Amino acid sequence: MSEAIVDVDELSRTFVVHRRVGATRRRRRTEVKAVRNLSFRIQRGEMVGYIGPNGAGKSTTIKMLTGILVPTSGRLRVAGVNPSTDRLRLARQIGVVFGQRTTLWWDLPLRDSFALLRRIYDISTDRYRHNLGTLTELLDLTDLLDVPVRQLSLGQRMRGDIAAALLHDPKILYLDEPTIGLDIVSKARLREFLRRINSAQDVTVLLTTHDLVDIEQLCKRVMVIDSGRLVYDGSLNDLQSVGGASRTLVVDLAEPTEPLRVEGADVTRVDGPRQWLRFPADASAAPLVADIAARYALADLSIHEPAIEDVITRLYEHERPSRA
Amino acid sequence: MISRLMLYAVVAKLSFQRFSTYRAATAAGVFTNTVFGVIISYTYIALWRQHPMLGGYDQADALTYAWLGQSLLMTVALFGGGFQDELAERVRKGDIAIDLYRPVHVQTWWLVADLGRAAFQLLARGIPPTLFGAFLFHLRFPSSPLTWIWFLVSVFLAVLVSFGYRYLVALSAFWLVDSRGVDYLVGVSAMFMSGMTLPIVVFPGWLAGVAHGLPFAATIQAPIDVFLGVHTGADLAASMAVQAGWAAVLLAVGHVVTGLATRKVVVAGG
Amino acid sequence: MVDPVLSAVREYCLLAWMWIRSSMVYRTSFVTMAVGQFLITMLDFLAILVMFSNVEVLGGFGLGQVAFLYGVSGFCLGAADLLVGNVERLGRRIRDGSLDAMLIRPVPTLIQVCADEFQLRRVGRLAQACMVLGLGSTTAGIDWSPGDAGLLALTLLSGTAIFCSVFIVFASFQFITQDASEVANAFTYGGNTLTQYPLTIFPKEIIKAVTFIIPLAFVNWYPCLHILGRPDPLDLPGWTQFVSPLVATVSAAVTGCVWRLGIRNYRSTGS
């Protein structure tokens, strides 16, 4: 059995929070268990999705995997190294993209940021030239190299961050909410890029996201974390069938009508001319739309993807009783 | 008119409250002021031992000068700590366009906010160092309550003068690519020419002349001299008139420059 | 033991050089800023000149000798500010997440924190200190010997190291709280202001404090006492005037521990 590139065993992280409680404003020390007994393994070359509601512990997990945060208990090995004790050695093997913050230098042109990183990671001239060329082409950065990072749009900056994370040929790439705030076109291009580097260059990818479509498009395997616990680790298809998730079709009719009667969908809410219809996530919306459009005057419609919270709630409903 | 005044009162009050939340920073600042106060005190003791009655001060005057200087440092925002960084940042980012289109005069807005800040810092960073100094050394306090009142008036005028030139420096961001250089230059010049580094009364004649030709002297030397009772009667009135004069000139220029800046924004489209 | 230190120095120099090159793009701006800094720090020395326009001696020391003390202290602070001055931005880095970005890179965090945004223009202040030092060296009535010159060179290095330690140790407090960062100024710039003057003007308690508690007196005072041929107000044994390098080494070791403790604390508690 080959050694997993990420090996996590009973990983836990507790935070001590001081809150001022009550009328007397005394400081009370509470312990927040951000991550509880997390265990999983990731093999070389996998692309794994890591999802969960806000505050579930996704960012905390990434911080521990990268060595920024030290676990409270448990065993952790990444690329054969313990991130808590060998952070500097691990650093060469990993690349990280923080969704909301940039790792680039704000006031410098993109080119200078890359040059600095070259020094920091001690990348050979040939390797650097090759990687920079490939990455700028694949991520469409050629025209942006001389632009200061602060003047880049969110999507451009994200691409810059990804290039920065891959410049030194890391074995593992962590992406913390990379598609947040991007428009649809940018998201699609980003996903295409990730697919390519995962298959062509064997880069192991761990992707945390709030967007289930990211997972759908990219990851065969998904881990779901909720309140610090890993509640699911398997394929996305199974997740959706276990979760029994449904999507919502929101239709704006030309005028307020009685709740629609449509095969394959239930009306969950009516508000004037707007109606919310729930239908199974794995079913196509097309027949529904055609059916409604044929029988009613439609002004507008939109489809809402299942919220992660829904998926997880459903997950718990299917939980075995032995799980406490 | 009344509602406008109420608005300004609220702005000042909010500014005061905002600065009062920086408790740790204020405490740290008082500590730093005290350390510098001690160092400068011993320097002055050595200086005045060699040359008693230097500049017309005796040792108690000199030590009082040192501690009052440290106490007033933040009130008149001699080296940063005021609004100018915020304002310059707004200009650089372009947010200032919003402010200029509002029906409230930009200069008055920032002036009132700065007065709120100055009031807080006079209390929080002004009083403690003076008390420390009084505890450690023999200082001279005014004998007459009237002197205290004149002192407060003088400090008020000093803040106006300080606002006046800091406002102009901040507005330079409209025309200069990087106003931080000007800000630094003015800050350091102010440290010396206000009498903060050394009392102006100790300067050689020609240098004192230069100092009195600049507005900075009105921010530190002037109010401290009032405190020490150096000026009385007509001299006192004259000294405060000079402060008021500088304030008036700087605020007037600020008003004009604000107009120019507004026009620049409107013409250039923000 | 030597190898990680050498590689750390190398990494620092490479990063700093990148920043220098980056700032050279705006060459005129760099020159004006550096010259500006030089002139501005001259104002600081102007205060000393004004003092001496009124007196002959201060604490028993003449202008030339004070200039010498001032020059050594100013040089050491200027060099320390140039090399590690950016460490005081630690609080800001924690707040905006750029410290995390540094933690995931294969270069020691302290090196990155100090080298990042390296500002060569701070050399303007250093140049001013050199000028005053030159002035002091020639007018202080020193009977220069090769030994004195060697001691001066060693003092400049040691003093810089001591100031670097003070910068870093006090910046480390920002791992715990970022609000009280101004306290550091009392020791860095305050320390510089204090050591500009002959320590004879201060009461014995203060001289003891800057000798035994925070060893700022070893930046310039003790070695300069030897070079200037002046007696020690505390009457300490003669070898005190030669141990600045030892004090610097001990300070550096302490600083390394404090910094590592700070990083460990940050990684254990999160931000």
XYZ file of C-alpha atoms in Angstrom, chain A residues 49-302:
254
model
C -13.378 18.572 -2.148
C -13.709 19.727 1.456
C -17.044 21.279 2.208
C -19.015 22.408 5.198
C -21.026 25.336 6.502
C -19.340 28.498 7.738
C -17.399 27.931 10.899
C -17.355 24.154 10.435
C -13.581 23.949 10.691
C -12.454 23.963 7.054
C -9.985 26.815 7.377
C -8.729 25.450 10.688
C -7.999 22.116 9.019
C -6.091 23.795 6.195
C -4.115 25.836 8.703
C -3.083 22.677 10.504
C -2.191 20.871 7.303
C 0.034 23.770 6.246
C 1.670 24.215 9.623
C 0.253 27.638 10.377
C -1.648 26.192 13.323
C -0.499 23.450 15.654
C -3.077 20.743 16.494
C -4.213 20.240 20.063
C -4.026 16.466 19.645
C -3.816 13.781 17.006
C -1.336 12.697 14.384
C -0.646 14.499 11.168
C 1.709 13.783 8.287
C 1.874 15.641 5.026
C 4.308 14.553 2.303
C 6.018 12.418 4.903
C 6.620 15.344 7.215
C 4.959 16.581 10.403
C 3.767 20.137 9.673
C 3.938 21.172 13.296
C 7.598 20.364 13.727
C 9.003 20.512 10.193
C 7.167 23.454 8.785
C 10.049 24.857 6.789
C 10.776 21.516 5.136
C 7.129 21.031 4.274
C 6.863 24.517 2.799
C 8.686 23.519 -0.365
C 6.147 20.795 -1.079
C 2.984 22.805 -0.683
C 1.265 25.686 -2.365
C -1.616 27.529 -0.739
C -4.227 29.861 -2.136
C -6.235 31.735 0.478
C -9.490 32.825 -1.079
C -9.999 36.078 0.721
C -6.419 37.178 1.238
C -3.643 37.310 -1.271
C -0.158 35.876 -0.858
C 1.124 38.380 -3.412
C 2.691 41.734 -2.590
C 0.046 44.428 -2.818
C 2.018 47.313 -4.228
C 4.323 45.407 -6.527
C 3.668 44.383 -10.137
C 2.773 40.724 -10.544
C 6.120 40.064 -12.169
C 7.993 41.295 -9.094
C 5.898 39.119 -6.804
C 6.886 36.103 -8.877
C 10.532 37.163 -8.829
C 10.440 37.400 -5.031
C 8.898 33.964 -4.798
C 11.597 32.616 -7.019
C 14.173 33.735 -4.480
C 12.156 32.495 -1.570
C 11.662 29.002 -2.998
C 15.127 28.949 -4.537
C 13.785 27.928 -7.957
C 16.411 27.312 -10.608
C 16.476 29.737 -13.543
C 15.376 27.112 -16.066
C 12.602 25.765 -13.903
C 11.426 29.310 -13.133
C 11.366 30.382 -16.744
C 9.510 27.253 -17.745
C 6.928 27.424 -14.979
C 6.352 31.148 -15.320
C 5.830 30.745 -19.049
C 3.431 27.854 -18.695
C 1.454 29.359 -15.852
C 1.096 32.812 -17.361
C -0.153 31.263 -20.552
C -2.568 28.826 -18.951
C -3.906 31.411 -16.530
C -3.990 34.221 -19.065
C -1.660 36.491 -17.099
C 0.680 37.644 -19.862
C -0.865 41.111 -20.134
C -1.100 41.502 -16.383
C 2.505 40.861 -15.406
C 3.340 44.542 -15.043
C 0.188 45.522 -13.235
C 0.439 46.155 -9.486
C -1.544 43.533 -7.620
C -3.754 46.142 -5.957
C -5.079 47.153 -9.367
C -6.094 43.646 -10.379
C -9.687 42.505 -10.314
C -10.643 39.707 -7.960
C -10.555 37.102 -10.708
C -7.207 38.297 -12.007
C -5.739 38.330 -8.535
C -6.988 34.828 -7.896
C -5.243 33.612 -11.024
C -2.109 35.404 -9.885
C -2.337 33.713 -6.497
C -2.691 30.318 -8.132
C 0.307 30.914 -10.345
C 2.243 32.007 -7.268
C 1.251 28.827 -5.447
C 2.385 26.586 -8.295
C 5.578 28.328 -9.307
C 7.760 26.014 -7.264
C 6.135 22.752 -8.390
C 4.539 21.810 -5.084
C 3.257 18.306 -4.591
C 0.103 19.520 -2.901
C -2.088 22.502 -3.626
C -4.521 23.783 -1.020
C -7.248 26.084 -2.203
C -9.299 27.829 0.447
C -12.528 29.097 -1.148
C -10.901 29.997 -4.486
C -14.077 30.690 -6.479
C -15.689 32.993 -3.960
C -16.794 36.224 -5.581
C -15.883 35.151 -9.108
C -18.223 35.410 -12.061
C -19.386 32.307 -13.882
C -16.924 32.551 -16.733
C -13.955 32.931 -14.397
C -15.128 30.044 -12.283
C -15.372 27.797 -15.321
C -11.895 28.726 -16.524
C -10.454 28.182 -13.082
C -12.028 24.758 -12.834
C -10.630 23.828 -16.219
C -7.169 24.870 -15.098
C -7.376 22.844 -11.900
C -8.474 19.778 -13.799
C -5.468 20.124 -16.036
C -2.811 20.505 -13.374
C -4.292 17.697 -11.363
C -4.183 15.228 -14.246
C -1.156 16.409 -16.208
C 1.133 17.298 -13.361
C -0.065 14.955 -10.686
C -0.611 17.772 -8.230
C -2.720 16.643 -5.290
C -5.464 19.177 -4.717
C -7.495 19.858 -1.598
C -10.215 22.331 -2.326
C -12.423 23.891 0.322
C -15.487 25.553 -1.013
C -18.994 26.657 -0.308
C -20.038 26.024 -3.864
C -21.244 22.494 -4.565
C -20.865 23.033 -8.295
C -17.100 23.322 -7.795
C -17.185 19.862 -6.276
C -19.453 18.508 -8.949
C -17.152 19.674 -11.697
C -13.831 18.794 -10.138
C -13.809 16.256 -7.369
C -14.568 12.613 -7.400
C -14.199 12.553 -3.672
C -15.716 14.898 -1.169
C -15.320 15.264 2.579
C -18.005 17.036 4.533
C -17.163 18.691 7.824
C -19.726 20.039 10.241
C -19.061 21.494 13.696
C -15.527 20.166 13.533
C -16.461 16.586 12.739
C -16.047 14.731 9.497
C -19.569 13.607 8.685
C -18.963 12.234 5.220
C -16.020 11.019 3.187
C -16.815 9.478 -0.174
C -18.045 10.213 -3.663
C -20.236 13.152 -4.530
C -22.909 10.995 -6.170
C -23.323 8.957 -3.062
C -23.429 12.127 -1.037
C -26.278 13.524 -3.006
C -28.226 10.324 -2.889
C -27.538 9.959 0.826
C -28.315 13.579 1.327
C -31.327 13.306 -0.912
C -30.744 16.863 -1.807
C -33.174 18.788 -3.844
C -32.839 21.849 -5.974
C -35.225 24.727 -6.065
C -36.793 26.253 -9.150
C -37.943 29.802 -8.518
C -40.509 30.969 -11.062
C -41.839 34.472 -11.497
C -45.226 34.124 -13.148
C -46.825 36.941 -15.140
C -49.446 37.268 -12.407
C -50.157 35.665 -9.036
C -51.526 32.174 -9.578
C -52.606 29.237 -7.481
C -49.755 26.904 -6.496
C -48.568 25.211 -9.666
C -49.225 21.563 -10.193
C -46.149 20.130 -11.855
C -45.030 16.538 -12.161
C -41.724 15.910 -10.401
C -41.795 19.038 -8.271
C -43.508 20.325 -5.125
C -44.390 23.922 -4.433
C -42.844 24.875 -1.094
C -43.648 28.569 -1.018
C -45.779 31.158 -2.758
C -45.256 34.918 -2.579
C -47.426 36.859 -5.018
C -46.408 35.948 -8.543
C -43.296 34.120 -7.300
C -43.334 30.438 -6.440
C -40.653 28.129 -5.131
C -40.659 24.560 -6.434
C -38.546 21.791 -5.010
C -37.350 18.942 -7.215
C -34.682 16.203 -6.846
C -31.126 17.427 -7.359
C -30.186 14.699 -9.804
C -33.170 15.417 -12.027
C -32.881 17.826 -14.916
C -34.744 21.096 -14.594
C -35.425 21.256 -18.341
C -38.638 19.150 -18.478
C -40.015 21.066 -15.507
C -39.376 24.406 -17.141
C -40.858 23.229 -20.427
C -43.912 21.935 -18.632
C -44.502 25.161 -16.709
C -43.825 27.398 -19.702
C -46.316 25.456 -21.786
C -49.123 25.852 -19.314
C -48.485 29.192 -17.596
C -47.274 32.653 -18.540
C -43.719 32.881 -17.244
C -41.986 36.190 -16.591
C -38.702 34.880 -15.210
C -37.146 31.895 -13.500
C -33.985 30.792 -11.714
